[in-house]
Amino acid sequence: MEINDLPKLHSDFSVDCVVFGFDKGELRILLIERAEEPFKDYLALPGNLVYDNENIDQAANRVLTELTSLNDVYMEQLYTFGDVNRHPQGRVITVAYFSLIKVKKHTLNPLSTYAKKAQWCAVADLPPLAFDHQLILEKAYKRLQNKIRYQPIGFELLPEKFTLSQLQQLYEVILEKPIDKRNFRKKILSFGLLIELDEKQKNVSHRAAKLYKFNKTRYNNLKKMGFSFEL
Amino acid sequence: MEINDLPKLHSDFSVDCVVFGFDKGELRILLIERAEEPFKDYLALPGNLVYDNENIDQAANRVLTELTSLNDVYMEQLYTFGDVNRHPQGRVITVAYFSLIKVKKHTLNPLSTYAKKAQWCAVADLPPLAFDHQLILEKAYKRLQNKIRYQPIGFELLPEKFTLSQLQQLYEVILEKPIDKRNFRKKILSFGLLIELDEKQKNVSHRAAKLYKFNKTRYNNLKKMGFSFEL
DNA sequence: GCAAAAGTGTTAAAATTACACCCATGA
DNA sequence: TCATGGGTGTAATTTTAACACTTTTGC
């Protein structure tokens, strides 16, 4: 069942997912192109109704899995949007989720009837979105900007193996400000949360950078002991 | 209409409010005592269904106003709880709100049928709560502990005029750790957000402390210019 | 005069900032 | 050999942390 098939609703719950990715030096989100009214042909956040027999978190995971075939991604509840008039066809309260995924790791699935296709769009340069999805995105982006400074979630957006410059660029793009290279490296390495690999970049026309992995196990242990990551 | 009057529900929205206050050196929350099943005689967070024609924020404000006759208090959305089985009589998705109020400023209103009375309870020493309200409270308490360090919301819990020791005690209670008096004063005064009044404590059997007011106007201006409060 | 909380500065240690050059690689 | 990004250290400044005694007031 799809929201648009319904006549005037009493009230319904949906979930909408703000799925961030990082690719070609830009922060992107996953949007679908709507095939039906209202907001036909607009871009929108992927979302769906919450089934009677599933928890809200499950519904959000389901939406994401249908799109990407990925489980096991970083996901958290963002905020609930429920203004009386946010949906033109009746009251739909939507719980927005916030997700970070590794773009390269998967391809996008073909979609059901209500959406033509899913695509990665640069956050910096978006057309108007359907419903109040612009508002939801803004809230999500602020959350990302805040959270990345005091939780090591940036790694969720990078490949398993990454260079320090990639990591720095990610922070610069998200925080929208330049960062000093030497100070950044000193700080990020001082946490002892990066594993230096015996491997380097390949096929780059300059000195190849070392690759690193994030040590999640160690982070979880340190966190239990009161350690706090803070950039 | 009240949740408990309903037969098996399809799905409904409610709001629940975690209302913090600070009194007699303790952090407290406002709880009601339930007069009806389920969870008869348990303490619970004040809450109610969201009407079809009101926004969620409005519903939360309504619940709080019915209890305290106070508008114009600090309130923000906390988190949405919607597990299938969180309510024994059917699916109720609840949007939890988080509120800070000045305890002394008002008295509690008499309540409608479903609750016997409202009371302030010390957070440190609570009996089991109805539904999943324990979980909601824990989330709210963590939010308060985090937020108080980087936003000047502590003042919402104190009287208009307060002493630096009261402010320090508030931080100590919420953060659950002792703070050095001299360092605390230096830091908090360095923001230039406190107005020193020409007034002192009365009727204390020790040296009377100066009273201060929080300069909200100045904070709002500074915030616009990128200033960030951080304890 | 005594109990109880108010008020007040300094010093050492740690964290942050600013800043510039040589290195390795592929084209 | 040149263009491109990789990689590295130090010094000045700012921030934080630790710490103890005198003052005022009511009883």
Short mmCIF file of C-alpha atoms (C1' of nucleotides) in Angstrom, two decimals:
data_model
loop_
_atom_site.label_atom_id
_atom_site.label_comp_id
_atom_site.label_asym_id
_atom_site.label_seq_id
_atom_site.Cartn_x
_atom_site.Cartn_y
_atom_site.Cartn_z
CA MET A 1 0.00 0.00 0.00
CA GLU A 2 1.21 3.47 -0.72
CA ILE A 3 0.32 6.77 0.85
CA ASN A 4 -1.02 8.12 -2.38
CA ASP A 5 -3.47 5.30 -2.94
CA LEU A 6 -5.34 6.28 0.17
CA PRO A 7 -8.39 8.46 0.33
CA LYS A 8 -8.61 11.05 3.08
CA LEU A 9 -6.76 9.49 5.97
CA HIS A 10 -7.52 9.67 9.62
CA SER A 11 -3.92 9.51 10.66
CA ASP A 12 -1.02 7.34 9.66
CA PHE A 13 2.58 6.84 10.52
CA SER A 14 5.34 6.73 8.07
CA VAL A 15 9.08 6.69 8.20
CA ASP A 16 11.36 8.74 5.98
CA CYS A 17 15.05 8.09 5.65
CA VAL A 18 17.77 10.64 5.14
CA VAL A 19 20.55 8.46 3.78
CA PHE A 20 23.90 10.21 3.55
CA GLY A 21 26.78 9.06 1.41
CA PHE A 22 30.12 10.58 0.49
CA ASP A 23 31.38 10.28 -3.05
CA LYS A 24 33.65 12.23 -5.39
CA GLY A 25 34.38 14.70 -2.63
CA GLU A 26 30.75 15.60 -2.08
CA LEU A 27 28.20 14.84 0.58
CA ARG A 28 25.20 13.21 -1.05
CA ILE A 29 21.81 11.88 -0.09
CA LEU A 30 19.68 9.19 -1.58
CA LEU A 31 16.48 10.52 -3.16
CA ILE A 32 13.70 8.94 -5.13
CA GLU A 33 11.81 10.50 -7.98
CA ARG A 34 8.10 10.31 -7.36
CA ALA A 35 5.96 8.71 -10.06
CA GLU A 36 2.63 9.82 -8.64
CA GLU A 37 0.72 12.78 -7.30
CA PRO A 38 1.09 14.63 -5.06
CA PHE A 39 4.49 16.03 -5.94
CA LYS A 40 4.74 13.89 -9.06
CA ASP A 41 8.25 14.11 -10.57
CA TYR A 42 9.62 15.79 -7.47
CA LEU A 43 12.54 14.31 -5.62
CA ALA A 44 11.67 12.97 -2.18
CA LEU A 45 13.18 11.12 0.73
CA PRO A 46 12.59 7.39 0.55
CA GLY A 47 9.86 6.43 2.99
CA ASN A 48 6.90 4.21 3.62
CA LEU A 49 4.08 3.57 6.02
CA VAL A 50 4.83 1.71 9.22
CA TYR A 51 3.07 -1.64 9.28
CA ASP A 52 0.84 -2.50 12.21
CA ASN A 53 3.07 -5.33 13.29
CA GLU A 54 6.49 -3.78 13.01
CA ASN A 55 8.46 -1.43 15.18
CA ILE A 56 9.38 1.95 13.79
CA ASP A 57 13.08 1.12 13.62
CA GLN A 58 12.22 -2.00 11.66
CA ALA A 59 10.19 0.01 9.20
CA ALA A 60 13.09 2.38 8.64
CA ASN A 61 15.45 -0.54 8.08
CA ARG A 62 13.02 -2.10 5.68
CA VAL A 63 12.82 1.06 3.59
CA LEU A 64 16.58 1.26 3.42
CA THR A 65 17.03 -2.42 2.64
CA GLU A 66 14.52 -2.27 -0.18
CA LEU A 67 16.52 0.51 -1.74
CA THR A 68 20.05 -0.66 -1.16
CA SER A 69 20.01 -4.34 -0.14
CA LEU A 70 22.20 -3.25 2.73
CA ASN A 71 21.65 -4.21 6.31
CA ASP A 72 24.05 -3.37 9.03
CA VAL A 73 24.39 0.32 8.31
CA TYR A 74 24.54 3.18 10.75
CA MET A 75 21.03 4.38 11.44
CA GLU A 76 19.39 6.41 14.17
CA GLN A 77 16.10 8.12 14.73
CA LEU A 78 16.22 11.81 13.86
CA TYR A 79 12.98 13.62 14.61
CA THR A 80 9.23 13.28 14.18
CA PHE A 81 7.35 15.60 11.86
CA GLY A 82 3.62 15.73 12.32
CA ASP A 83 2.20 19.10 11.45
CA VAL A 84 -1.47 18.82 10.56
CA ASN A 85 -0.94 20.02 7.03
CA ARG A 86 2.36 18.47 6.13
CA HIS A 87 0.69 15.94 3.83
CA PRO A 88 -1.89 17.26 1.35
CA GLN A 89 -4.09 14.17 1.57
CA GLY A 90 -4.56 13.84 5.26
CA ARG A 91 -2.62 13.58 8.42
CA VAL A 92 0.55 11.60 8.18
CA ILE A 93 2.98 11.75 11.03
CA THR A 94 6.41 10.72 9.90
CA VAL A 95 9.36 9.60 11.92
CA ALA A 96 12.53 10.63 10.14
CA TYR A 97 15.67 8.51 10.31
CA PHE A 98 19.22 9.40 9.65
CA SER A 99 21.58 6.97 8.02
CA LEU A 100 25.22 6.86 6.89
CA ILE A 101 26.38 4.43 4.26
CA LYS A 102 29.37 3.59 2.14
CA VAL A 103 28.32 4.53 -1.37
CA LYS A 104 30.68 2.27 -3.25
CA LYS A 105 29.65 -0.84 -1.38
CA HIS A 106 26.45 -1.49 -3.26
CA THR A 107 24.21 -0.60 -6.14
CA LEU A 108 20.71 0.79 -5.92
CA ASN A 109 17.80 -1.55 -6.36
CA PRO A 110 15.00 -1.12 -8.87
CA LEU A 111 11.98 0.39 -7.19
CA SER A 112 8.31 -0.28 -6.81
CA THR A 113 5.59 1.56 -8.64
CA TYR A 114 5.44 4.76 -6.69
CA ALA A 115 8.98 5.83 -7.49
CA LYS A 116 10.76 5.91 -10.82
CA LYS A 117 14.28 5.60 -9.55
CA ALA A 118 16.62 6.27 -6.70
CA GLN A 119 19.68 8.45 -7.13
CA TRP A 120 22.50 10.02 -5.21
CA CYS A 121 22.22 13.82 -5.14
CA ALA A 122 24.78 16.31 -3.88
CA VAL A 123 23.40 17.98 -0.76
CA ALA A 124 25.00 21.27 -1.77
CA ASP A 125 22.88 21.55 -4.87
CA LEU A 126 19.35 20.21 -4.58
CA PRO A 127 16.09 21.11 -6.30
CA PRO A 128 12.97 21.69 -4.15
CA LEU A 129 11.86 18.45 -2.51
CA ALA A 130 8.40 16.98 -2.03
CA PHE A 131 6.33 17.57 1.12
CA ASP A 132 8.35 18.99 4.02
CA HIS A 133 11.37 16.94 3.06
CA GLN A 134 13.53 20.02 2.74
CA LEU A 135 12.93 20.68 6.43
CA ILE A 136 13.71 17.10 7.35
CA LEU A 137 16.92 17.20 5.38
CA GLU A 138 18.01 20.41 7.08
CA LYS A 139 17.48 18.86 10.48
CA ALA A 140 19.44 15.80 9.43
CA TYR A 141 22.30 17.83 8.06
CA LYS A 142 22.59 19.81 11.29
CA ARG A 143 22.60 16.59 13.26
CA LEU A 144 25.38 15.24 11.08
CA GLN A 145 27.43 18.40 11.49
CA ASN A 146 27.08 18.26 15.25
CA LYS A 147 27.51 14.58 15.72
CA ILE A 148 30.56 14.11 13.60
CA ARG A 149 32.53 16.28 15.98
CA TYR A 150 32.01 14.12 19.02
CA GLN A 151 31.35 10.66 17.66
CA PRO A 152 33.47 8.73 15.17
CA ILE A 153 30.67 8.32 12.66
CA GLY A 154 32.57 9.77 9.71
CA PHE A 155 34.05 6.35 9.07
CA GLU A 156 30.61 5.04 8.17
CA LEU A 157 30.76 7.21 5.07
CA LEU A 158 34.21 6.11 3.90
CA PRO A 159 35.36 2.80 2.42
CA GLU A 160 36.85 0.27 4.86
CA LYS A 161 40.30 1.42 3.81
CA PHE A 162 40.89 5.14 3.46
CA THR A 163 43.63 7.73 3.50
CA LEU A 164 43.97 10.48 6.07
CA SER A 165 43.37 13.04 3.34
CA GLN A 166 40.06 11.42 2.45
CA LEU A 167 39.07 11.55 6.09
CA GLN A 168 40.09 15.18 6.38
CA GLN A 169 38.22 16.10 3.24
CA LEU A 170 35.11 14.43 4.64
CA TYR A 171 35.31 16.58 7.74
CA GLU A 172 35.96 19.70 5.72
CA VAL A 173 32.97 19.11 3.47
CA ILE A 174 30.60 18.31 6.32
CA LEU A 175 31.76 21.07 8.63
CA GLU A 176 32.07 23.50 5.72
CA LYS A 177 35.44 24.85 6.78
CA PRO A 178 39.09 24.17 6.02
CA ILE A 179 41.18 22.21 8.51
CA ASP A 180 44.94 22.36 9.00
CA LYS A 181 46.49 19.17 7.69
CA ARG A 182 49.18 18.68 10.31
CA ASN A 183 46.93 19.47 13.25
CA PHE A 184 44.21 17.20 11.92
CA ARG A 185 46.57 14.25 11.56
CA LYS A 186 48.11 14.78 14.98
CA LYS A 187 44.69 14.86 16.60
CA ILE A 188 43.05 12.00 14.79
CA LEU A 189 46.04 9.71 15.24
CA SER A 190 46.33 10.59 18.93
CA PHE A 191 43.11 8.69 19.67
CA GLY A 192 44.80 5.45 18.69
CA LEU A 193 41.68 4.42 16.81
CA LEU A 194 43.22 4.09 13.36
CA ILE A 195 45.03 0.98 12.19
CA GLU A 196 47.81 1.77 9.75
CA LEU A 197 47.74 -0.84 7.00
CA ASP A 198 50.67 -2.26 5.00
CA GLU A 199 49.05 -0.93 1.92
CA LYS A 200 49.06 2.21 -0.17
CA GLN A 201 46.89 3.89 -2.71
CA LYS A 202 47.23 2.54 -6.23
CA ASN A 203 47.31 4.30 -9.59
CA VAL A 204 47.56 7.83 -8.37
CA SER A 205 49.79 10.24 -10.19
CA HIS A 206 51.46 11.48 -7.05
CA ARG A 207 53.01 9.98 -3.97
CA ALA A 208 50.72 7.18 -2.83
CA ALA A 209 49.11 7.68 0.58
CA LYS A 210 49.01 5.08 3.34
CA LEU A 211 45.69 3.37 3.92
CA TYR A 212 44.07 3.15 7.34
CA LYS A 213 41.18 1.27 8.90
CA PHE A 214 39.01 2.41 11.79
CA ASN A 215 39.42 0.22 14.86
CA LYS A 216 35.82 -0.17 15.92
CA THR A 217 36.48 -2.83 18.52
CA ARG A 218 38.94 -0.62 20.30
CA TYR A 219 36.57 2.31 20.13
CA ASN A 220 33.79 0.30 21.74
CA ASN A 221 36.08 -0.77 24.54
CA LEU A 222 37.36 2.73 25.19
CA LYS A 223 33.84 4.11 25.12
CA LYS A 224 32.81 1.73 27.88
CA MET A 225 35.67 3.08 29.96
CA GLY A 226 34.48 6.65 29.58
CA PHE A 227 36.64 7.71 26.63
CA SER A 228 35.16 10.43 24.52
CA PHE A 229 36.05 11.07 20.90
CA GLU A 230 36.15 14.76 20.16
CA LEU A 231 37.62 16.40 17.14
CA MET B 1 -11.11 10.77 25.46
CA GLU B 2 -8.49 8.79 27.25
CA ILE B 3 -6.26 6.00 26.08
CA ASN B 4 -7.72 3.57 28.55
CA ASP B 5 -11.30 4.07 27.44
CA LEU B 6 -10.48 2.65 24.09
CA PRO B 7 -10.98 -0.92 23.03
CA LYS B 8 -8.27 -2.55 20.94
CA LEU B 9 -6.77 0.28 18.97
CA HIS B 10 -5.54 0.32 15.45
CA SER B 11 -2.88 2.88 16.04
CA ASP B 12 -2.81 6.17 17.83
CA PHE B 13 -0.43 8.95 18.59
CA SER B 14 0.19 10.35 21.95
CA VAL B 15 2.63 12.75 23.48
CA ASP B 16 4.38 12.23 26.81
CA CYS B 17 6.21 14.98 28.63
CA VAL B 18 9.33 14.64 30.72
CA VAL B 19 9.15 17.81 32.79
CA PHE B 20 12.28 18.53 34.78
CA GLY B 21 12.47 20.85 37.75
CA PHE B 22 15.16 21.61 40.31
CA ASP B 23 14.20 22.02 43.94
CA LYS B 24 15.83 21.55 47.34
CA GLY B 25 19.08 20.57 45.67
CA GLU B 26 17.54 17.73 43.70
CA LEU B 27 16.60 17.17 40.10
CA ARG B 28 12.93 16.26 39.92
CA ILE B 29 10.35 15.32 37.34
CA LEU B 30 6.64 15.81 37.25
CA LEU B 31 4.71 12.53 37.43
CA ILE B 32 1.05 11.67 37.66
CA GLU B 33 -0.45 8.82 39.60
CA ARG B 34 -2.68 6.74 37.37
CA ALA B 35 -6.26 6.18 38.52
CA GLU B 36 -7.08 3.50 35.98
CA GLU B 37 -5.87 0.28 34.43
CA PRO B 38 -3.48 -0.53 32.95
CA PHE B 39 -0.79 0.40 35.45
CA LYS B 40 -3.38 1.63 37.98
CA ASP B 41 -1.65 3.42 40.89
CA TYR B 42 1.66 3.51 39.07
CA LEU B 43 3.44 6.75 38.49
CA ALA B 44 3.58 7.82 34.86
CA LEU B 45 4.70 10.66 32.66
CA PRO B 46 1.93 13.11 31.90
CA GLY B 47 0.66 12.56 28.39
CA ASN B 48 -2.35 12.48 26.15
CA LEU B 49 -3.48 11.62 22.67
CA VAL B 50 -2.74 14.05 19.87
CA TYR B 51 -5.93 15.51 18.47
CA ASP B 52 -6.60 15.28 14.76
CA ASN B 53 -6.46 19.02 14.32
CA GLU B 54 -3.41 19.94 16.36
CA ASN B 55 0.29 19.74 15.70
CA ILE B 56 2.36 17.49 17.90
CA ASP B 57 4.14 20.40 19.56
CA GLN B 58 0.77 21.91 20.37
CA ALA B 59 -0.38 18.69 21.97
CA ALA B 60 2.71 18.61 24.16
CA ASN B 61 2.17 22.21 25.20
CA ARG B 62 -1.45 21.46 25.97
CA VAL B 63 -0.53 18.60 28.27
CA LEU B 64 1.94 20.77 30.12
CA THR B 65 -0.42 23.73 30.37
CA GLU B 66 -3.21 21.56 31.75
CA LEU B 67 -0.86 20.45 34.51
CA THR B 68 0.93 23.63 35.38
CA SER B 69 -0.92 26.58 33.83
CA LEU B 70 2.45 27.60 32.47
CA ASN B 71 3.12 28.61 28.92
CA ASP B 72 6.38 29.91 27.75
CA VAL B 73 8.58 27.19 29.15
CA TYR B 74 11.55 25.50 27.54
CA MET B 75 10.33 22.52 25.55
CA GLU B 76 11.76 20.40 22.78
CA GLN B 77 10.96 17.13 21.13
CA LEU B 78 12.94 14.24 22.57
CA TYR B 79 12.31 10.96 20.76
CA THR B 80 9.50 8.82 19.43
CA PHE B 81 8.72 5.48 21.01
CA GLY B 82 6.62 3.12 18.98
CA ASP B 83 7.41 -0.50 19.66
CA VAL B 84 4.48 -2.70 18.77
CA ASN B 85 3.97 -3.89 22.31
CA ARG B 86 4.74 -0.80 24.31
CA HIS B 87 1.08 -0.29 25.17
CA PRO B 88 -0.88 -3.32 26.41
CA GLN B 89 -4.12 -2.31 24.71
CA GLY B 90 -2.98 -1.73 21.20
CA ARG B 91 -0.49 0.21 19.23
CA VAL B 92 0.21 3.66 20.54
CA ILE B 93 3.12 5.56 19.14
CA THR B 94 4.19 8.29 21.49
CA VAL B 95 6.29 11.33 20.83
CA ALA B 96 8.18 12.22 23.98
CA TYR B 97 8.94 15.82 24.87
CA PHE B 98 11.50 17.24 27.19
CA SER B 99 10.77 20.31 29.26
CA LEU B 100 12.54 22.46 31.85
CA ILE B 101 10.59 24.59 34.27
CA LYS B 102 11.08 26.76 37.32
CA VAL B 103 9.40 24.80 40.11
CA LYS B 104 8.68 27.70 42.42
CA LYS B 105 6.90 29.74 39.80
CA HIS B 106 3.58 27.93 39.93
CA THR B 107 1.43 25.34 41.61
CA LEU B 108 0.13 22.14 40.09
CA ASN B 109 -3.41 22.03 38.78
CA PRO B 110 -6.04 19.55 39.84
CA LEU B 111 -6.32 16.78 37.29
CA SER B 112 -8.92 15.06 35.19
CA THR B 113 -10.32 11.63 35.90
CA TYR B 114 -7.56 9.43 34.67
CA ALA B 115 -4.97 10.68 37.13
CA LYS B 116 -5.28 11.19 40.86
CA LYS B 117 -2.63 13.84 41.27
CA ALA B 118 0.56 15.25 39.90
CA GLN B 119 3.70 15.44 42.00
CA TRP B 120 7.35 16.30 41.84
CA CYS B 121 9.59 13.25 42.29
CA ALA B 122 13.34 13.17 42.74
CA VAL B 123 14.89 11.56 39.69
CA ALA B 124 17.52 9.87 41.84
CA ASP B 125 14.93 7.80 43.68
CA LEU B 126 11.96 6.67 41.61
CA PRO B 127 9.66 3.66 41.83
CA PRO B 128 8.96 1.66 38.65
CA LEU B 129 6.98 3.71 36.15
CA ALA B 130 4.05 2.75 33.94
CA PHE B 131 4.49 1.54 30.35
CA ASP B 132 7.97 2.20 28.94
CA HIS B 133 8.20 5.48 30.78
CA GLN B 134 11.37 4.43 32.54
CA LEU B 135 13.04 4.16 29.15
CA ILE B 136 11.72 7.55 28.08
CA LEU B 137 12.97 9.14 31.25
CA GLU B 138 16.44 7.67 30.78
CA LYS B 139 16.64 9.08 27.30
CA ALA B 140 15.52 12.46 28.57
CA TYR B 141 18.02 12.45 31.40
CA LYS B 142 20.89 11.67 29.02
CA ARG B 143 19.76 14.48 26.75
CA LEU B 144 19.73 16.87 29.67
CA GLN B 145 23.22 15.80 30.77
CA ASN B 146 24.57 16.32 27.28
CA LYS B 147 22.78 19.48 26.42
CA ILE B 148 23.51 21.38 29.58
CA ARG B 149 27.20 21.34 28.73
CA TYR B 150 26.87 23.18 25.46
CA GLN B 151 23.68 25.20 25.78
CA PRO B 152 22.73 27.56 28.58
CA ILE B 153 19.55 25.71 29.47
CA GLY B 154 20.37 25.30 33.15
CA PHE B 155 18.90 28.73 33.79
CA GLU B 156 15.47 27.43 32.81
CA LEU B 157 15.53 25.35 35.99
CA LEU B 158 16.54 28.14 38.36
CA PRO B 159 14.57 31.15 39.61
CA GLU B 160 15.05 34.43 37.70
CA LYS B 161 17.53 35.53 40.36
CA PHE B 162 20.05 32.98 41.54
CA THR B 163 23.45 32.72 43.17
CA LEU B 164 26.53 31.25 41.55
CA SER B 165 26.50 28.47 44.11
CA GLN B 166 22.98 27.49 43.14
CA LEU B 167 24.04 27.39 39.53
CA GLN B 168 27.08 25.30 40.35
CA GLN B 169 25.03 22.90 42.44
CA LEU B 170 22.62 22.48 39.55
CA TYR B 171 25.47 21.47 37.26
CA GLU B 172 26.92 19.15 39.86
CA VAL B 173 23.63 17.38 40.41
CA ILE B 174 22.87 16.97 36.72
CA LEU B 175 26.37 15.96 35.66
CA GLU B 176 26.77 13.81 38.79
CA LYS B 177 30.23 15.06 39.59
CA PRO B 178 31.82 17.72 41.76
CA ILE B 179 33.07 20.93 40.16
CA ASP B 180 35.81 23.23 41.42
CA LYS B 181 34.25 26.43 42.71
CA ARG B 182 36.87 28.89 41.50
CA ASN B 183 37.20 27.37 38.07
CA PHE B 184 33.46 27.21 37.66
CA ARG B 185 32.99 30.89 38.51
CA LYS B 186 35.83 31.99 36.29
CA LYS B 187 34.42 30.07 33.35
CA ILE B 188 30.78 30.95 33.72
CA LEU B 189 31.50 34.65 34.28
CA SER B 190 33.86 34.77 31.32
CA PHE B 191 30.94 34.34 28.91
CA GLY B 192 29.58 37.72 29.97
CA LEU B 193 26.09 36.25 30.06
CA LEU B 194 25.33 36.88 33.72
CA ILE B 195 24.04 40.20 35.02
CA GLU B 196 25.23 40.93 38.54
CA LEU B 197 22.33 42.42 40.48
CA ASP B 198 22.42 45.00 43.29
CA GLU B 199 20.83 42.45 45.50
CA LYS B 200 21.85 39.70 47.86
CA GLN B 201 20.37 36.63 49.42
CA LYS B 202 18.15 37.31 52.45
CA ASN B 203 17.76 35.40 55.70
CA VAL B 204 20.68 33.08 55.37
CA SER B 205 22.79 32.36 58.41
CA HIS B 206 26.04 32.93 56.59
CA ARG B 207 27.53 35.51 54.30
CA ALA B 208 24.84 36.44 51.77
CA ALA B 209 25.66 35.68 48.16
CA LYS B 210 25.20 38.08 45.27
CA LEU B 211 22.28 37.41 43.00
CA TYR B 212 22.61 37.13 39.23
CA LYS B 213 20.29 37.05 36.24
CA PHE B 214 20.89 35.28 32.94
CA ASN B 215 21.18 37.74 30.04
CA LYS B 216 19.10 35.96 27.45
CA THR B 217 19.02 38.85 25.00
CA ARG B 218 22.79 38.99 24.91
CA TYR B 219 23.00 35.23 24.50
CA ASN B 220 20.68 35.32 21.50
CA ASN B 221 22.75 38.04 19.89
CA LEU B 222 26.03 36.26 20.48
CA LYS B 223 24.59 33.02 19.22
CA LYS B 224 23.68 34.66 15.92
CA MET B 225 27.30 35.75 15.59
CA GLY B 226 28.57 32.21 16.02
CA PHE B 227 29.29 32.25 19.75
CA SER B 228 29.08 28.89 21.41
CA PHE B 229 28.42 28.34 25.10
CA GLU B 230 30.44 25.46 26.41
CA LEU B 231 31.03 24.60 30.01
"C1'" DG C 1 32.86 33.53 68.85
"C1'" DC C 2 31.51 29.99 65.95
"C1'" DA C 3 29.35 27.63 62.15
"C1'" DA C 4 28.48 27.94 57.29
"C1'" DA C 5 28.82 29.29 52.92
"C1'" DA C 6 30.79 33.37 49.94
"C1'" DG C 7 34.39 35.01 47.59
"C1'" DT C 8 38.94 35.33 45.53
"C1'" DG C 9 44.52 34.23 42.29
"C1'" DT C 10 48.33 31.77 40.98
"C1'" DT C 11 50.95 28.27 38.92
"C1'" DA C 12 51.83 24.05 36.22
"C1'" DA C 13 50.29 21.16 32.65
"C1'" DA C 14 47.88 20.27 28.55
"C1'" DA C 15 45.71 21.44 24.35
"C1'" DT C 16 45.33 24.29 20.46
"C1'" DT C 17 46.87 27.09 16.76
"C1'" DA C 18 49.76 28.79 13.14
"C1'" DC C 19 52.92 27.86 9.91
"C1'" DA C 20 56.56 25.77 5.31
"C1'" DC C 21 59.22 22.57 3.22
"C1'" DC C 22 60.80 18.03 1.26
"C1'" DC C 23 59.10 13.46 -0.69
"C1'" DA C 24 57.23 9.98 -3.85
"C1'" DT C 25 54.74 8.95 -7.90
"C1'" DG C 26 52.87 8.84 -12.75
"C1'" DA C 27 52.46 11.31 -16.81
"C1'" DT D 1 61.19 17.15 -15.09
"C1'" DC D 2 57.10 18.70 -13.56
"C1'" DA D 3 52.65 18.65 -11.43
"C1'" DT D 4 50.20 16.72 -7.68
"C1'" DG D 5 49.14 15.56 -3.35
"C1'" DG D 6 51.72 12.98 0.85
"C1'" DG D 7 53.98 13.53 4.81
"C1'" DT D 8 56.29 15.78 8.74
"C1'" DG D 9 57.81 19.29 13.71
"C1'" DT D 10 58.16 23.31 16.48
"C1'" DA D 11 57.10 27.34 19.02
"C1'" DA D 12 53.64 30.66 20.85
"C1'" DT D 13 49.25 31.01 22.83
"C1'" DT D 14 45.30 29.63 25.15
"C1'" DT D 15 42.82 26.71 28.09
"C1'" DT D 16 42.34 23.76 31.83
"C1'" DA D 17 43.24 21.87 36.37
"C1'" DA D 18 44.71 21.88 40.95
"C1'" DC D 19 44.72 24.05 45.08
"C1'" DA D 20 43.65 27.21 50.48
"C1'" DC D 21 42.64 30.95 52.90
"C1'" DT D 22 39.92 35.25 54.27
"C1'" DT D 23 35.26 37.41 54.58
"C1'" DT D 24 30.54 38.05 55.91
"C1'" DT D 25 26.46 36.83 58.21
"C1'" DG D 26 23.07 34.98 61.71
"C1'" DC D 27 22.73 32.61 65.73
#
